[in-house]
mmCIF file of C-alpha atoms in Angstrom:
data_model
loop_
_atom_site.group_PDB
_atom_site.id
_atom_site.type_symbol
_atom_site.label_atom_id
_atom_site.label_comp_id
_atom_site.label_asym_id
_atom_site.label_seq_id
_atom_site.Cartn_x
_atom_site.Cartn_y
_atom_site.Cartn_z
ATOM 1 C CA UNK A 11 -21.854 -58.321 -16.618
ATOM 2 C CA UNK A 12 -19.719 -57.495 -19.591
ATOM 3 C CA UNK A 13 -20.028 -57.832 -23.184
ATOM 4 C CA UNK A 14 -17.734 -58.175 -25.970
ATOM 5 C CA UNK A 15 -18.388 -58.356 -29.741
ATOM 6 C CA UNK A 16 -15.872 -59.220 -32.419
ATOM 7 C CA UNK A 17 -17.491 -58.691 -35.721
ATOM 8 C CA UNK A 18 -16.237 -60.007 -39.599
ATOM 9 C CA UNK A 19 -17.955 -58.828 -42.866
ATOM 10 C CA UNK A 20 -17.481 -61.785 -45.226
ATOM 11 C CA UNK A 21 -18.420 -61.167 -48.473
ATOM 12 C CA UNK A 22 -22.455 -60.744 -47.202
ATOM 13 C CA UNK A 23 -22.330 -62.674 -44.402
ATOM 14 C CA UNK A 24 -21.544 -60.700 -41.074
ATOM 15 C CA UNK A 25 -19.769 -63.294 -38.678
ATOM 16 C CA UNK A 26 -20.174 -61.443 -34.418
ATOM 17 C CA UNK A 27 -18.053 -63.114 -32.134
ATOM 18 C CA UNK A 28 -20.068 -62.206 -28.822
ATOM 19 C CA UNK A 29 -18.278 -63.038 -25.285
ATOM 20 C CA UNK A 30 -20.189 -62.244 -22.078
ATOM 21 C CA UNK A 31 -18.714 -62.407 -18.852
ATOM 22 C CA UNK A 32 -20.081 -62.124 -15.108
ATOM 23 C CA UNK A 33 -17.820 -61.737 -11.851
ATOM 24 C CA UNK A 34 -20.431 -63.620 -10.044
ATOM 25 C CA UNK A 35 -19.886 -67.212 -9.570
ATOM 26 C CA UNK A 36 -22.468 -68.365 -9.112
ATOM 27 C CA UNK A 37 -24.795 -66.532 -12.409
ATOM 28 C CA UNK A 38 -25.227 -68.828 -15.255
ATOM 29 C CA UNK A 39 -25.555 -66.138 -18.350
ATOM 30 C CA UNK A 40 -27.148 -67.028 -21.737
ATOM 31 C CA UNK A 41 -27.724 -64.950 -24.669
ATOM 32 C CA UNK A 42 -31.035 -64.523 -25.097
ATOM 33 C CA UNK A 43 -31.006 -62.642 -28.042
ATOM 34 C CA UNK A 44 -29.152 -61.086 -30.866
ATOM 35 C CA UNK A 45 -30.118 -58.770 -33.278
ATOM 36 C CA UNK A 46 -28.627 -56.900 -36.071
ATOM 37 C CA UNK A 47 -30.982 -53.326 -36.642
ATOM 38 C CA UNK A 48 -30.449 -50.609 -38.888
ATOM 39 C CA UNK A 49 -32.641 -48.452 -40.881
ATOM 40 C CA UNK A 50 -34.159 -50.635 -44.413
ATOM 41 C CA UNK A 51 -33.485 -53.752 -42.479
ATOM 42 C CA UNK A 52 -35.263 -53.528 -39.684
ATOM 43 C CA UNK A 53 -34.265 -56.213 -37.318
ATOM 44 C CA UNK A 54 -32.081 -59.350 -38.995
ATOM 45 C CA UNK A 55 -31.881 -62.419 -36.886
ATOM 46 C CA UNK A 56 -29.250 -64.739 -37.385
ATOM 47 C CA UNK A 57 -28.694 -66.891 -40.010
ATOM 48 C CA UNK A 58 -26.790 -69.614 -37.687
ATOM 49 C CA UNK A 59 -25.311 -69.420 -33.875
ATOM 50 C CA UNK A 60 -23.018 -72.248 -32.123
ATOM 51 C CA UNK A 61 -21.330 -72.476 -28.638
ATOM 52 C CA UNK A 62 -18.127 -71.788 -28.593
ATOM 53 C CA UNK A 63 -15.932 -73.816 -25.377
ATOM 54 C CA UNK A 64 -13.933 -71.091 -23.596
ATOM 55 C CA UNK A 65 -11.548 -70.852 -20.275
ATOM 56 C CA UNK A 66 -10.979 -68.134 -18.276
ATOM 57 C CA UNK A 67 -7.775 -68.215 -19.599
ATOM 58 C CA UNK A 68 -8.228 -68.190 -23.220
ATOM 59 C CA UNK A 69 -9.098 -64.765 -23.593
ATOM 60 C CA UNK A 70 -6.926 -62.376 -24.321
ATOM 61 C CA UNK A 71 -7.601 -58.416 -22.996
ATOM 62 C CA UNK A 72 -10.366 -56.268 -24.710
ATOM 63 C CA UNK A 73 -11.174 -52.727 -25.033
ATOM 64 C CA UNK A 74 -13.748 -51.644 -21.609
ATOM 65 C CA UNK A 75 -15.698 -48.549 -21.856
ATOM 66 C CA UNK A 76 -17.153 -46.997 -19.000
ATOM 67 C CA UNK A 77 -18.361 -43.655 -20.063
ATOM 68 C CA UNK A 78 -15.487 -41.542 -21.795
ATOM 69 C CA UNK A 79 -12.876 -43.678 -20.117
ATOM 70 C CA UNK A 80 -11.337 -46.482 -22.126
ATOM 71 C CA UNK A 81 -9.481 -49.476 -20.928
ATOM 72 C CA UNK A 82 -7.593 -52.300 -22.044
ATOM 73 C CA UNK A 83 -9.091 -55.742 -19.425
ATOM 74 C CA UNK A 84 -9.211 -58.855 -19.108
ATOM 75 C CA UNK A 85 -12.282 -59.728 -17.143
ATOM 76 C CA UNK A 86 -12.897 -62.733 -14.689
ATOM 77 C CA UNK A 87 -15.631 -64.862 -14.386
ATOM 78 C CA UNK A 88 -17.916 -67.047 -15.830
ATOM 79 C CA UNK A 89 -17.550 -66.832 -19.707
ATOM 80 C CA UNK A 90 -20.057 -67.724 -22.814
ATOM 81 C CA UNK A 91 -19.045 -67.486 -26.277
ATOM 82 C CA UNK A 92 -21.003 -67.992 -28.874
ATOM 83 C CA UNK A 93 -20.576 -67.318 -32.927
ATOM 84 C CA UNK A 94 -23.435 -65.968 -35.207
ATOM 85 C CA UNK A 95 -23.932 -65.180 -38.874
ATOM 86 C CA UNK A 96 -26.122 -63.013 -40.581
ATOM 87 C CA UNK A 97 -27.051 -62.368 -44.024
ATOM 88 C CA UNK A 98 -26.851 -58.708 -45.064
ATOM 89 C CA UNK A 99 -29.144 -57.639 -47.703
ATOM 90 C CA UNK A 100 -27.302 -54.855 -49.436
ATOM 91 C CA UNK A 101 -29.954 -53.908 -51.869
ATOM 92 C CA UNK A 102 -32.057 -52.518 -48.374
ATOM 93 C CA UNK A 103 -28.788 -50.684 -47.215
ATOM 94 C CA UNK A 104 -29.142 -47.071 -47.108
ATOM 95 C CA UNK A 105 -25.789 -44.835 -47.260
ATOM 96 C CA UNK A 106 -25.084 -43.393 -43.842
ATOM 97 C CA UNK A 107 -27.339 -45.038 -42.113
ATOM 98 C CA UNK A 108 -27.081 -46.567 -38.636
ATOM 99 C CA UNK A 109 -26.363 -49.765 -38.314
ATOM 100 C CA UNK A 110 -26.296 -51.655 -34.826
ATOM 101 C CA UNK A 111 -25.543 -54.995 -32.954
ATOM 102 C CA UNK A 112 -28.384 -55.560 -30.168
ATOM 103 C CA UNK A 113 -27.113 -58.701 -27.391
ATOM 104 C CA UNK A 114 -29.780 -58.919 -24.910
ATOM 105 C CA UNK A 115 -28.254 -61.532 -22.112
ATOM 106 C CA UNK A 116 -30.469 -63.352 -19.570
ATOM 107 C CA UNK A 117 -29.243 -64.617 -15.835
ATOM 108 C CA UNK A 118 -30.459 -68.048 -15.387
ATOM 109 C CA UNK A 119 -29.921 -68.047 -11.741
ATOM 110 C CA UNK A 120 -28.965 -65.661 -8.646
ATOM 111 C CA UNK A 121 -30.828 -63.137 -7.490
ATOM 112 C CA UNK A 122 -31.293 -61.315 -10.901
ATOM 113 C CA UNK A 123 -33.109 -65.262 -12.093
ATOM 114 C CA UNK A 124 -34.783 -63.944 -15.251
ATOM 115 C CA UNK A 125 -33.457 -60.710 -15.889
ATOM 116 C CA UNK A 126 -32.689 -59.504 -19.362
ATOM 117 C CA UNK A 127 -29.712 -56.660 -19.839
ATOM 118 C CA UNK A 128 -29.563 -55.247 -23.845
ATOM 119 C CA UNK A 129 -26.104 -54.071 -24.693
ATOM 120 C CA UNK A 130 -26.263 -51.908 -28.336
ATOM 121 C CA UNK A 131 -23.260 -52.190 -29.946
ATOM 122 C CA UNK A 132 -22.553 -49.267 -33.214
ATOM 123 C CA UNK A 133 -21.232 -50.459 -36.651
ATOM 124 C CA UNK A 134 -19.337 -47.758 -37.927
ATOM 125 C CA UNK A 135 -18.686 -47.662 -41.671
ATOM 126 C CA UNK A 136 -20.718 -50.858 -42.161
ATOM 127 C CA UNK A 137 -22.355 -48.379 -45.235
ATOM 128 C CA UNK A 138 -18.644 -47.967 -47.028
ATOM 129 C CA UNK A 139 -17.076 -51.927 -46.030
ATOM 130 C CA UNK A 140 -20.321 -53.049 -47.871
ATOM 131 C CA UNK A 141 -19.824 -50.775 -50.997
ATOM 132 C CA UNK A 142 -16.439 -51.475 -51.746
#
């Protein structure tokens, strides 16, 4: 399974584009959950989420990490996009703090039926974007 997040900081409103992709035909993926942590906040749900319709062939190649080794794919398999917004409460922010995506995704059939993989994804400068 692989997971990629586009994120936007609008004003207070943080838009995450998350895509998650299998290479197994056959597993229907869902995201379960998604979470924005960090510390004042505590856990934010979103604000909104809708399904966004995607191809295999729409996608265009994003950056794959497997441990200190970056590459630039594009990944096969059954995609799900989906689009959420959340509403950032400044005031609660605290300067240097870590701030963090959470996408837990859930296999709705196969042999992993049920299972629930979290992927933590780091905000960096989130604290300095917000201030300016």
């Amino acid at each position: 399974t692989t997971v990629a997040v586009e994120a936007y900081l609008i004003d207070d409103t943080l838009e995450v584009a998350v895509t998650v992709r299998t290479k197994m035909r056959a597993a229907k993926l869902r995201i379960f959950k998604m979470l924005l942590v960090g510390p004042g906040w505590g856990r934010i749900s979103p604000k909104t989420a809708e399904t966004i319709a995607v191809t295999v062939g729409d996608e265009a190649p994003f950056p794959t990490t497997m441990g200190s080794k970056t590459e630039m794919k594009i990944i096969t398999g059954t995609p799900t996009k989906e689009l959420f917004r959340f509403e950032i409460p400044p005031a609660k922010m605290l300067p240097g703090g870590n701030y963090r995506i959470w996408v837990d995704v859930q296999n709705r059939e196969g042999q992993d039926k049920g299972r629930i993989q979290r992927f933590k994804f780091d905000l960096k400068n989130l604290t300095q974007l917000i201030s300016d």
